[in-house]
Structure formats: structure tokens, C-alpha cells
Short mmCIF file of N, CA, C and O in Angstrom, two decimals:
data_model
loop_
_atom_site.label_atom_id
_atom_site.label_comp_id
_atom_site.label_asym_id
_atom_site.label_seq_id
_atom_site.Cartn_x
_atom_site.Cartn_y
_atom_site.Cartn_z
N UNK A 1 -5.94 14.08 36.37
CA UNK A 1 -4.58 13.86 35.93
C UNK A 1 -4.56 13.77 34.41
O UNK A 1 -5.35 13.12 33.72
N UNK A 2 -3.57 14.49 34.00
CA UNK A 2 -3.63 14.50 32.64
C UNK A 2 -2.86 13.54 31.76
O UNK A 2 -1.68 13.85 31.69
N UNK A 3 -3.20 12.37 31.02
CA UNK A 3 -2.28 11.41 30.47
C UNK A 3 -2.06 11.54 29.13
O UNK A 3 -1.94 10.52 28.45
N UNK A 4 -1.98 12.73 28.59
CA UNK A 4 -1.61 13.36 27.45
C UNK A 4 0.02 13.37 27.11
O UNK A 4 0.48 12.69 26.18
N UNK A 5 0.60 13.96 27.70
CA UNK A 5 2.72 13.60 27.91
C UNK A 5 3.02 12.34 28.10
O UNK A 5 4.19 12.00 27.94
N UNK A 6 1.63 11.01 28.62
CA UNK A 6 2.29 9.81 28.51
C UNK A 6 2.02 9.59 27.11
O UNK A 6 2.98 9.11 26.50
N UNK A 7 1.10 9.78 26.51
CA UNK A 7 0.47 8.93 25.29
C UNK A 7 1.90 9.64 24.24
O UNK A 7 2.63 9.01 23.49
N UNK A 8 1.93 11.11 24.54
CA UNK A 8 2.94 11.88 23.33
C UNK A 8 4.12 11.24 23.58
O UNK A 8 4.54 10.99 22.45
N UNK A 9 4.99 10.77 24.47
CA UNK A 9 5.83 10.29 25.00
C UNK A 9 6.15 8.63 24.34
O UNK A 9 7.25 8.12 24.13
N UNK A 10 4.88 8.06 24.13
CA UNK A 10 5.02 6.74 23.64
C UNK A 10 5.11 6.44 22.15
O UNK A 10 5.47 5.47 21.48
N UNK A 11 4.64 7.68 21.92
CA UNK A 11 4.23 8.03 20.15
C UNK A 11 5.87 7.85 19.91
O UNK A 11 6.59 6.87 19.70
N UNK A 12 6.14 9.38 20.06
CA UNK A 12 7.66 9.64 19.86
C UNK A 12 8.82 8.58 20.20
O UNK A 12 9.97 8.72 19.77
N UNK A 13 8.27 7.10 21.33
CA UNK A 13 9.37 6.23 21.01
C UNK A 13 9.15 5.91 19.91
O UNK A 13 9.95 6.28 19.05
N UNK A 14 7.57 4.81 19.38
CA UNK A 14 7.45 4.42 18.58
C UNK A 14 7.67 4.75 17.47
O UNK A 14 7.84 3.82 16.68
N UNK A 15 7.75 6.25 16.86
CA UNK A 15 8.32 6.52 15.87
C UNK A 15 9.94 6.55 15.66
O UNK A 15 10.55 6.49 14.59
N UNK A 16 10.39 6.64 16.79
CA UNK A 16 11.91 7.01 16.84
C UNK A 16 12.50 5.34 16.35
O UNK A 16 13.66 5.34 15.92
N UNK A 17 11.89 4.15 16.38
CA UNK A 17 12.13 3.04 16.38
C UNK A 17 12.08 2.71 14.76
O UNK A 17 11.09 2.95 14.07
N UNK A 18 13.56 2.00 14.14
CA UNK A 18 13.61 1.92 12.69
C UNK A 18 12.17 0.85 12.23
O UNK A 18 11.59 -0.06 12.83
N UNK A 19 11.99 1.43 10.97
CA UNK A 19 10.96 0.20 10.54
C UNK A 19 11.85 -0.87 10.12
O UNK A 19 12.95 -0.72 9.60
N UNK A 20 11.05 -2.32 10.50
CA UNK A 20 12.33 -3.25 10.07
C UNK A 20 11.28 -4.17 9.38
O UNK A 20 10.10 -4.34 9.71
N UNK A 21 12.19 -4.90 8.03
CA UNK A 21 11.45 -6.13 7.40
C UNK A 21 11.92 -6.98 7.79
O UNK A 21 13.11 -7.10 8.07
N UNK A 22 10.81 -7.98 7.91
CA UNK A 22 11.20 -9.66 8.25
C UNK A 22 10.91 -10.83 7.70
O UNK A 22 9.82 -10.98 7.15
N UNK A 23 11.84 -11.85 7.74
CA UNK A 23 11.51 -13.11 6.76
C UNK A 23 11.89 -13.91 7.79
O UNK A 23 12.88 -13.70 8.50
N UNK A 24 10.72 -15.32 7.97
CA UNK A 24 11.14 -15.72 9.30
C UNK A 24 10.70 -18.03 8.39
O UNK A 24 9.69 -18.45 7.83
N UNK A 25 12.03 -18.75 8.73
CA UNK A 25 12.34 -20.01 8.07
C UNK A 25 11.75 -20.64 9.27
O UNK A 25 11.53 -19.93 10.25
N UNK A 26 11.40 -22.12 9.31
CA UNK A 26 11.44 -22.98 10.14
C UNK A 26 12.03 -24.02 9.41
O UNK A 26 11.70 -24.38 8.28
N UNK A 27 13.24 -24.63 10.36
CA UNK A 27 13.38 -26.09 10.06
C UNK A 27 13.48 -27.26 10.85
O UNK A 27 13.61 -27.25 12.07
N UNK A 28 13.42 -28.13 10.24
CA UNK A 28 14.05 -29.63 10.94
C UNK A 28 15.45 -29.86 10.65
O UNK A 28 15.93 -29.59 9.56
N UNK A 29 16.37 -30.55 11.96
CA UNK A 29 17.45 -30.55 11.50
C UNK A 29 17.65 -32.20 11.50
O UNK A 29 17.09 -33.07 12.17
N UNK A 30 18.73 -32.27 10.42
CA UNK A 30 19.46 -33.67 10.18
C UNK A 30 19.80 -34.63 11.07
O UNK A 30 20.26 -34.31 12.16
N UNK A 31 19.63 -35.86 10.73
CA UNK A 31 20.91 -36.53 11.52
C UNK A 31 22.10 -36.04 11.35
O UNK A 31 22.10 -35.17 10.48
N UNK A 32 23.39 -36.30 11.93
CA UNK A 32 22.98 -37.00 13.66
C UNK A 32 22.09 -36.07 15.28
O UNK A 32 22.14 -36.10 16.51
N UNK A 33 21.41 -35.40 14.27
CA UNK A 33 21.02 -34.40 15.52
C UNK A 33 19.31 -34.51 15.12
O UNK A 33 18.46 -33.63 15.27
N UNK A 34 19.17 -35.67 14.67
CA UNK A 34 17.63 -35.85 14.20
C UNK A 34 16.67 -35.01 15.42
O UNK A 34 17.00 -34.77 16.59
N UNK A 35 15.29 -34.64 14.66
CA UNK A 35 14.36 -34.06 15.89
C UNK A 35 14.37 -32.68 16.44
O UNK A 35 13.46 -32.15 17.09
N UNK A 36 15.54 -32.16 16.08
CA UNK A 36 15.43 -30.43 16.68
C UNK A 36 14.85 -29.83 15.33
O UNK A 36 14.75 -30.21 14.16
N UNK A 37 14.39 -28.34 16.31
CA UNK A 37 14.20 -27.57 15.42
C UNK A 37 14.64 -26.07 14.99
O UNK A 37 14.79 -25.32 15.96
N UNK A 38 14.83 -25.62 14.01
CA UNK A 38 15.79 -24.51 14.12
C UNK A 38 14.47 -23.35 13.48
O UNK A 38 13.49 -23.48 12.74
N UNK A 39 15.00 -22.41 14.12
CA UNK A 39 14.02 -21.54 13.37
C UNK A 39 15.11 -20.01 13.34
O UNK A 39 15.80 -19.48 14.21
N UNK A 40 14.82 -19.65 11.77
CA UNK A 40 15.84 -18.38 11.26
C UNK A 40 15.04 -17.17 11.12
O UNK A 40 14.05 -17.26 10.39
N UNK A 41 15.30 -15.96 11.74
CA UNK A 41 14.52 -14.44 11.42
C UNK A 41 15.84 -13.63 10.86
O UNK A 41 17.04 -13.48 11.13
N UNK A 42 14.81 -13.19 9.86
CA UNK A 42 15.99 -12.79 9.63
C UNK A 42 15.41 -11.41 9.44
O UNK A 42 14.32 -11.25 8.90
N UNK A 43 16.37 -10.11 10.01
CA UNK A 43 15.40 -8.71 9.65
C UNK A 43 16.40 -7.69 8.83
O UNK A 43 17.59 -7.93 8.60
N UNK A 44 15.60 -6.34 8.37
CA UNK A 44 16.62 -5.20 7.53
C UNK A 44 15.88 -3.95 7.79
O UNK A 44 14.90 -3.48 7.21
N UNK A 45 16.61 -3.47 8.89
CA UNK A 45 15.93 -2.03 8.88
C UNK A 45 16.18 -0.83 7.81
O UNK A 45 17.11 -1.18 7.09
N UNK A 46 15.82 0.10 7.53
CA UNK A 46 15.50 0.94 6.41
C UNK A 46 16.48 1.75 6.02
O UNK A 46 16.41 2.68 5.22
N UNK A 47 17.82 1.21 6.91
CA UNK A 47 19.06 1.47 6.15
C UNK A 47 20.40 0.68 5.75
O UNK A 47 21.61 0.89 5.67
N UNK A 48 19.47 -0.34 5.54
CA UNK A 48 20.07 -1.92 4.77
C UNK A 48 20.45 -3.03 5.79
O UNK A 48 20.56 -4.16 5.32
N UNK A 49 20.67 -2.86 7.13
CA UNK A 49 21.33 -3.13 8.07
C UNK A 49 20.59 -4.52 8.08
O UNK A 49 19.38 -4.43 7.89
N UNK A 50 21.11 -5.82 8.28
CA UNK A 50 20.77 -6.99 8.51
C UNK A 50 21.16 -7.55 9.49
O UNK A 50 22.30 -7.52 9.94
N UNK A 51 19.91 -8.31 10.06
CA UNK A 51 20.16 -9.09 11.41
C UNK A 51 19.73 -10.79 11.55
O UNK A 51 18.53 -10.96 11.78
N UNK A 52 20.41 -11.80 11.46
CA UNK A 52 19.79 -12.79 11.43
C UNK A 52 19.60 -13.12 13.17
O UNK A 52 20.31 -12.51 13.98
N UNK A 53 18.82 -13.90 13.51
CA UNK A 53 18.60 -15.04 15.01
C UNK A 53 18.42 -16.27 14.28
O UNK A 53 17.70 -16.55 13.32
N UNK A 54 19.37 -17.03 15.04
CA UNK A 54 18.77 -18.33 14.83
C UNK A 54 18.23 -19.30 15.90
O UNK A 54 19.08 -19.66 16.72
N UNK A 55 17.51 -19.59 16.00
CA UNK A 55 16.89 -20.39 17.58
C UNK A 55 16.92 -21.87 17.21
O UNK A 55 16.51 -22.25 16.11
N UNK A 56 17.46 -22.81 18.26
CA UNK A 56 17.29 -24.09 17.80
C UNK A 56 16.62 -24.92 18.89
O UNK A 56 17.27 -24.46 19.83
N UNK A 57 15.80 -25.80 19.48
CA UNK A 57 15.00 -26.28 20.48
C UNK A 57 15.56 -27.67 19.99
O UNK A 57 16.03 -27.96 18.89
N UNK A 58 15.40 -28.40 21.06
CA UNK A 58 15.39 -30.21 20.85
C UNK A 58 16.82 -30.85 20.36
O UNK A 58 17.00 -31.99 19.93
N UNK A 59 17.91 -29.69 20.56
CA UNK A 59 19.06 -30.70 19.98
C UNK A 59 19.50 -31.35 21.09
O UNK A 59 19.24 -30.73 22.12
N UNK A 60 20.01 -32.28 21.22
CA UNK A 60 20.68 -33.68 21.73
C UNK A 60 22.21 -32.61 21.95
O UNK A 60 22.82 -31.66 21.46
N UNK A 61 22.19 -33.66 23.11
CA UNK A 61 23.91 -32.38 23.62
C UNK A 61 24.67 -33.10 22.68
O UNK A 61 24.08 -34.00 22.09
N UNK A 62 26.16 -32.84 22.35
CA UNK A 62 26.82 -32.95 20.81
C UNK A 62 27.57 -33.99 21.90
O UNK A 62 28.29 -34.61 21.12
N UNK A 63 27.78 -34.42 22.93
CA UNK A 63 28.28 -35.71 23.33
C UNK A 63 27.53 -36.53 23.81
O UNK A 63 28.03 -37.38 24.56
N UNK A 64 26.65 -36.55 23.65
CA UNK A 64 25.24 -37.63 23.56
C UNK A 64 25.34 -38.08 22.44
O UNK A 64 25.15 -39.29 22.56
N UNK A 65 25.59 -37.77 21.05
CA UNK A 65 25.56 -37.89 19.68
C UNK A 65 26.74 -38.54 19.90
O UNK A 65 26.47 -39.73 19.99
N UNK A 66 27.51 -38.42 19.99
CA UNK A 66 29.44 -38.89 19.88
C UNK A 66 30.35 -38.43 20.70
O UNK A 66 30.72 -37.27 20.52
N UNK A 67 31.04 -39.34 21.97
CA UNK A 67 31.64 -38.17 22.57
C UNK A 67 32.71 -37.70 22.50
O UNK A 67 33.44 -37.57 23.49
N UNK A 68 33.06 -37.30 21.11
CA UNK A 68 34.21 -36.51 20.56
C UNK A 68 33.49 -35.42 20.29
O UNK A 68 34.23 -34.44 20.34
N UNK A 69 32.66 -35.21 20.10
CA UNK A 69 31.63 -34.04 20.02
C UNK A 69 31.59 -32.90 20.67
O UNK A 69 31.75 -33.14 21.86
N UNK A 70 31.39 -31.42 20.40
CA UNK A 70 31.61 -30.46 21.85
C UNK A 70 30.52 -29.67 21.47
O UNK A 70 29.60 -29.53 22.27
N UNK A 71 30.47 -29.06 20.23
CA UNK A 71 29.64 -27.67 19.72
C UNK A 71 28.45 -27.72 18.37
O UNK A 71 28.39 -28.60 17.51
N UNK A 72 27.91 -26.97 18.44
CA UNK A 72 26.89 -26.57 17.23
C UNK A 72 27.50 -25.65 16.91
O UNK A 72 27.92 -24.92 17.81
N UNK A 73 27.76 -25.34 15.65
CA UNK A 73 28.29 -24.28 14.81
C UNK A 73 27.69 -23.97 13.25
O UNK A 73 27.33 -24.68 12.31
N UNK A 74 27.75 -22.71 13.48
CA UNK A 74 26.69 -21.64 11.89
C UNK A 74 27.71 -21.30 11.36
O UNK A 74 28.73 -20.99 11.98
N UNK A 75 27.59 -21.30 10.09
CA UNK A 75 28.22 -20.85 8.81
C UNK A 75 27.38 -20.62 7.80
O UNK A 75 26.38 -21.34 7.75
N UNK A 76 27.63 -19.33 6.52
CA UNK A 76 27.37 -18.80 5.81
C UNK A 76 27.85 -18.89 4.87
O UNK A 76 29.01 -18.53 4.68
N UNK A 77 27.04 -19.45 3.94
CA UNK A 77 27.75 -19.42 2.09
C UNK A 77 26.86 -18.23 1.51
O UNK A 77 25.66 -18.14 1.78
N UNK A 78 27.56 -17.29 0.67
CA UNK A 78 27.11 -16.99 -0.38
C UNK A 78 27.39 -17.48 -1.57
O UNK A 78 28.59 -17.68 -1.77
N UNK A 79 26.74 -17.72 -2.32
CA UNK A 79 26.95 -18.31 -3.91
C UNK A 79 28.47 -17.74 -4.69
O UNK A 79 28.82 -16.60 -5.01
N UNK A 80 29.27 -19.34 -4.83
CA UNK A 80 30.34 -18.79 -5.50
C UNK A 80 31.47 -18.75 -3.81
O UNK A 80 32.66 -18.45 -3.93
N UNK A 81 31.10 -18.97 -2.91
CA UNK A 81 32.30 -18.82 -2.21
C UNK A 81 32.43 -19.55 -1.15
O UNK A 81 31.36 -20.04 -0.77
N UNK A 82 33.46 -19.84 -0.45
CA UNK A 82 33.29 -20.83 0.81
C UNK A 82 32.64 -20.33 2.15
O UNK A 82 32.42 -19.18 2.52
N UNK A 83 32.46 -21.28 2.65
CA UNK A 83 31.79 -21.27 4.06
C UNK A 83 32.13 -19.65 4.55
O UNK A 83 33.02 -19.00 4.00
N UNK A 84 31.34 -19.16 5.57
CA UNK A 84 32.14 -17.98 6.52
C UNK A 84 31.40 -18.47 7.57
O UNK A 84 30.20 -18.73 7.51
N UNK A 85 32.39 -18.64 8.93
CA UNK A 85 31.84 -18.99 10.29
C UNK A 85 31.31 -17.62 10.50
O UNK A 85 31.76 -16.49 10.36
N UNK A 86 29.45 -18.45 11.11
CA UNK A 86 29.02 -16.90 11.85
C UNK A 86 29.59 -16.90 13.62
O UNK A 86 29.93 -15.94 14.31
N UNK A 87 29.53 -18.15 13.92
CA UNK A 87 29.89 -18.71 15.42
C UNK A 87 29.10 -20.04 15.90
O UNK A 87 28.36 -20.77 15.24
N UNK A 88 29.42 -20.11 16.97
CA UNK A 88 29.21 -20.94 18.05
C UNK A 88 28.08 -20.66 18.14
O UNK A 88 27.77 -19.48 18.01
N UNK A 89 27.03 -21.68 18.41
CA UNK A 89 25.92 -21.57 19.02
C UNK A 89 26.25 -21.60 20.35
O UNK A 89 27.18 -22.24 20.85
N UNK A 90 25.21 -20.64 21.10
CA UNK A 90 25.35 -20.77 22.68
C UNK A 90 24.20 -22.05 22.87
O UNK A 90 22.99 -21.98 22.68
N UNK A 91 24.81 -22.94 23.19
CA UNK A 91 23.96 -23.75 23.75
C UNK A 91 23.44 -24.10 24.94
O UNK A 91 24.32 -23.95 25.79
N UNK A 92 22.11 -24.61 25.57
CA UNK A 92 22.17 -24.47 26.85
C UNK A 92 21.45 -26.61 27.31
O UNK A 92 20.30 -27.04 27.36
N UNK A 93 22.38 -27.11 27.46
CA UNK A 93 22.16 -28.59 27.34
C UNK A 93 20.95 -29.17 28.35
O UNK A 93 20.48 -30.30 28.17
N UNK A 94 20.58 -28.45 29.23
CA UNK A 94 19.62 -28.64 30.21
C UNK A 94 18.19 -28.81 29.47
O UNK A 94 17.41 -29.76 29.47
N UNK A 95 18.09 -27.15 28.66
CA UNK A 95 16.78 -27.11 27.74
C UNK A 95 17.00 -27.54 25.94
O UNK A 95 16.58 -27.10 24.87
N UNK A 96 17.58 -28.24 26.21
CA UNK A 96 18.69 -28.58 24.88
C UNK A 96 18.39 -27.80 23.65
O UNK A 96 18.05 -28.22 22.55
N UNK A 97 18.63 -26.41 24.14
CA UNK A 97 18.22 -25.49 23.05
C UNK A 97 19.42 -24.51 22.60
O UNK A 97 20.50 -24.83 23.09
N UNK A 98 19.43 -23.40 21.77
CA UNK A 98 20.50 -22.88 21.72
C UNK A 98 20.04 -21.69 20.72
O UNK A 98 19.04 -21.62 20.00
N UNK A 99 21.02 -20.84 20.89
CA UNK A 99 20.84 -19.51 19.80
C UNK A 99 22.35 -19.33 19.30
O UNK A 99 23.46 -19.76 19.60
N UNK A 100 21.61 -18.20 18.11
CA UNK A 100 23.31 -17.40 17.53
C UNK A 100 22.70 -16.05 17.06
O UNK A 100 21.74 -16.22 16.30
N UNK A 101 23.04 -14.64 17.34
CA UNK A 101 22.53 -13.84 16.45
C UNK A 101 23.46 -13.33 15.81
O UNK A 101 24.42 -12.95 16.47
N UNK A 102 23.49 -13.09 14.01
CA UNK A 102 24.91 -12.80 13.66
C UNK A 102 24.11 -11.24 12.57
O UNK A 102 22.89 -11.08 12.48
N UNK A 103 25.10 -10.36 11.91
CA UNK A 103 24.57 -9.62 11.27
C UNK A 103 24.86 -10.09 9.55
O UNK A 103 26.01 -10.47 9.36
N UNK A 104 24.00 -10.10 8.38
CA UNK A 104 24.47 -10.50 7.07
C UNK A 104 24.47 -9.21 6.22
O UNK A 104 24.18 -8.11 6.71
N UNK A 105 24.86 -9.42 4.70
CA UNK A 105 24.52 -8.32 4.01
C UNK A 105 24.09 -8.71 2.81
O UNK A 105 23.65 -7.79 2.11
N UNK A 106 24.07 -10.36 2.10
CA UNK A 106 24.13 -10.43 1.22
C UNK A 106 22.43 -11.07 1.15
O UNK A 106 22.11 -11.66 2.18
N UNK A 107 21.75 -11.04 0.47
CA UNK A 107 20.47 -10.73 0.36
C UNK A 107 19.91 -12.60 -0.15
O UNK A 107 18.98 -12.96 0.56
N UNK A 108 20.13 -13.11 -0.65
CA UNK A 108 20.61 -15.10 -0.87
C UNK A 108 21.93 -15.56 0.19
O UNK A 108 23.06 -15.07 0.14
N UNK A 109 21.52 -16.51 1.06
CA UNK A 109 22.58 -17.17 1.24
C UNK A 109 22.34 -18.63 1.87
O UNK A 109 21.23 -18.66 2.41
N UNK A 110 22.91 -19.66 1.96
CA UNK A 110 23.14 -20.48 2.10
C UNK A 110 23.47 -20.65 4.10
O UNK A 110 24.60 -20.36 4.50
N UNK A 111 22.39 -21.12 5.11
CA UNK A 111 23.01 -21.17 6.32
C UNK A 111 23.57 -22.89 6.45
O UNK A 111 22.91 -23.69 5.80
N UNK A 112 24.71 -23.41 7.25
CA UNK A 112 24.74 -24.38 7.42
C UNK A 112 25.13 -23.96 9.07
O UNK A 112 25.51 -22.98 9.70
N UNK A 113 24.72 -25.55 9.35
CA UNK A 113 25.09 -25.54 10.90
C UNK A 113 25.77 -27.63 11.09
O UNK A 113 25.31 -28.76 10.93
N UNK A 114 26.92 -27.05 11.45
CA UNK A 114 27.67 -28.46 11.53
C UNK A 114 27.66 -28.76 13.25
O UNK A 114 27.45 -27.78 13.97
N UNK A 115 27.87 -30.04 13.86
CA UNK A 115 28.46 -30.71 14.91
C UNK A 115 29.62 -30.68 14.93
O UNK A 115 30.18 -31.52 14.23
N UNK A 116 30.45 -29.72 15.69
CA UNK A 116 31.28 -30.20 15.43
C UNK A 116 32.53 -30.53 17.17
O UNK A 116 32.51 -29.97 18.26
N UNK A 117 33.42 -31.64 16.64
CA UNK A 117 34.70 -31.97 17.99
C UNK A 117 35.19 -30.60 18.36
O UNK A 117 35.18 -30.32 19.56
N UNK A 118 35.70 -29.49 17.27
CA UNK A 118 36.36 -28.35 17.72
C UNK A 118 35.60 -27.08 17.86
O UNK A 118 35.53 -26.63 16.72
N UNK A 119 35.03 -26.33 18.66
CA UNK A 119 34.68 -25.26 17.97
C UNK A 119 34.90 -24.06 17.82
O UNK A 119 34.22 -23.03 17.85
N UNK A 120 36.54 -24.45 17.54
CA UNK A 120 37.62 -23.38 17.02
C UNK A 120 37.60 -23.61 15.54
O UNK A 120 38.16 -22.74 14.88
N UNK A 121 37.01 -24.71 14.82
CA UNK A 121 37.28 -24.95 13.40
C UNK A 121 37.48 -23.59 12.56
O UNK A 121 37.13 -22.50 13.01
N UNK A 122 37.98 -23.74 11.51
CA UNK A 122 37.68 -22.53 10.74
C UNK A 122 36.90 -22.76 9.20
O UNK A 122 36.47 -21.92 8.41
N UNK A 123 36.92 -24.14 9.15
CA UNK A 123 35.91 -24.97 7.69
C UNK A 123 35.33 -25.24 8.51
O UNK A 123 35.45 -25.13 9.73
N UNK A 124 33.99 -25.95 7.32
CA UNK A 124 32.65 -26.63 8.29
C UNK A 124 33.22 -28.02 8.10
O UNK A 124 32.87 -28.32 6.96
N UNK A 125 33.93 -29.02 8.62
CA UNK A 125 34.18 -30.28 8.76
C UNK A 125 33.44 -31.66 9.26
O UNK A 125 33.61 -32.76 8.72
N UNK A 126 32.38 -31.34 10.67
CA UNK A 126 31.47 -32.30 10.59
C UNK A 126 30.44 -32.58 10.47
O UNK A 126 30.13 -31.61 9.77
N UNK A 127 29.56 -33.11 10.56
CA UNK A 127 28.05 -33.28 10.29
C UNK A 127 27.44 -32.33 10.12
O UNK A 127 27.31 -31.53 11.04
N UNK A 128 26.85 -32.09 8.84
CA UNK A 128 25.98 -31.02 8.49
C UNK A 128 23.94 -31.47 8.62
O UNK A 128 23.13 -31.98 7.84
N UNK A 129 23.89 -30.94 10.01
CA UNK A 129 22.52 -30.77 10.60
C UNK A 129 21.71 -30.50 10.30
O UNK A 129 20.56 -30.92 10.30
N UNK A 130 22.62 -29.05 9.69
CA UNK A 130 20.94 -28.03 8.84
C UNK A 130 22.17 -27.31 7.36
O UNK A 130 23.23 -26.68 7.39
N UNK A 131 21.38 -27.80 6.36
CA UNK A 131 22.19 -26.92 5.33
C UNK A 131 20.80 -26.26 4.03
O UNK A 131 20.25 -26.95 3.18
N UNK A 132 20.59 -24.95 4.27
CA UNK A 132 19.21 -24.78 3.73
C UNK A 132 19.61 -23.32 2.98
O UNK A 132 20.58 -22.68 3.38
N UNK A 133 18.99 -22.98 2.15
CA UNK A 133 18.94 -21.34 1.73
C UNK A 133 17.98 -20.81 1.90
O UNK A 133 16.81 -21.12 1.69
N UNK A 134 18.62 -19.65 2.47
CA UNK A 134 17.58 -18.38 2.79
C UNK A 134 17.45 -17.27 1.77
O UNK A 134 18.08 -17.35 0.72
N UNK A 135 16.50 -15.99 2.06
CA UNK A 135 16.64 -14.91 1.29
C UNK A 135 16.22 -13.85 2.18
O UNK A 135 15.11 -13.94 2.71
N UNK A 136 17.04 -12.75 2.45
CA UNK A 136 16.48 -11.60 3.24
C UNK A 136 15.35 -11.10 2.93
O UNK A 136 14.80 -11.33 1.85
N UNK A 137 14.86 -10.38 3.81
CA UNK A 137 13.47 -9.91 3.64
C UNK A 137 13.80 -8.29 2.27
O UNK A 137 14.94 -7.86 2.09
N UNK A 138 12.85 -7.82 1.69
CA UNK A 138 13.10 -6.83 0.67
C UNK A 138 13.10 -5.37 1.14
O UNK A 138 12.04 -4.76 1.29
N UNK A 139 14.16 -4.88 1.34
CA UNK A 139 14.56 -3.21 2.19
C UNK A 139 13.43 -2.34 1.67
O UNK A 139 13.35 -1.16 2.01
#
């Protein structure tokens, strides 16, 4: 049997697949959500295109903390301007963990992630968990 069309076959995905750069953060987050941990990748494939994940493990459900509490929520500063909601973390309260994957463009920025009662807000209004700067990886 000839396994020559599998091997050519696997080549040609692997090349067909963009090269992508990556810059990958770990953090600890704040009270009132002491003890989790967030971790940011952030990637840029080779035609500028940016992708952040953010993964968070160990947070405390947001009405365990206060129970006016409902959501984890990401926002984006770039320098010079206000907040921009990326979203809602999906949270999953069982493994008290949660994600967000959003796309960026600006190459510095500022992630924050608030607690917050609404998470319809459109400012970041409560407890700021994680407020850290990043930098994309170099295209």
C-alpha cells in the first residue's frame, strides 16, 4: 500500500494553514475575585489579522462574591481612549472557569475585566479584577 497521497495530502494542509505569531500573558486576578487565574493569547496571522483568547480558571461565581453580582466582563483600552466592551465572559460556574475570544487590531492595549450586576453595561463600572497591558505579538 502506498502512503505517499497520505503524507502529500498532509503537507498541502499544513502549508495551506496561515503562519501565525503568538504572545501568550498569565495572570492573577484581583479582589473581589481573589485566586483565579486568567491567561491571554494573543495571535496575528501574516495578514495582520488579530485574535485574542482569554481563559480564566478559579473564579468564584459573581454571586458568591455579592449577590447583586451576575457576570465577568472584558474590555479594551487603547491609549488615549475609553474602555471598548469585548463581551461577556462565558462562564461555566460548576468548573468556575470561563472564556472570551475577541478579535484586536491595535498592537498595545490595555485588557480590563470587571464584575459586574449588569452585563448589559456599556462602561466598565464594577470591580476591576484584572486591569493589565498587553502587546501583540510582531506580524
Amino acid at each position: 500500500m502506498n502512503k505517499l497521497p497520505s503524507v502529500l495530502l498532509l503537507a498541502l494542509v499544513v502549508a495551506s494553514v496561515p503562519a501565525c505569531k503568538t504572545s501568550k500573558y498569565d495572570f492573577e486576578t484581583n479582589s473581589p475575585a481573589s485566586a483565579g487565574m486568567a491567561e491571554i493569547v494573543m495571535t496575528i496571522d501574516k495578514t495582520g489579522n488579530g485574535e485574542m483568547k482569554l481563559m480564566f480558571e478559579h473564579l468564584a461565581p459573581p454571586k458568591k462574591i455579592d449577590s447583586s453580582l451576575s457576570a465577568y466582563v472584558v474590555w479594551m483600552q487603547v491609549e488615549g481612549q475609553d474602555p471598548a466592551k469585548l463581551g461577556v465572559v462565558e462562564y461555566t460556574a460548576k468548573k468556575r472557569s470561563g472564556s472570551l475570544t475577541a478579535t484586536y487590531s491595535a498592537k498595545k492595549v490595555k485588557i480590563i475585566v470587571t464584575i459586574e450586576s449588569d452585563p448589559a453595561v456599556t462602561a466598565p463600572v464594577g470591580a476591576r479584577i484584572l486591569d493589565v497591558d498587553v502587546t501583540a505579538p510582531k506580524g
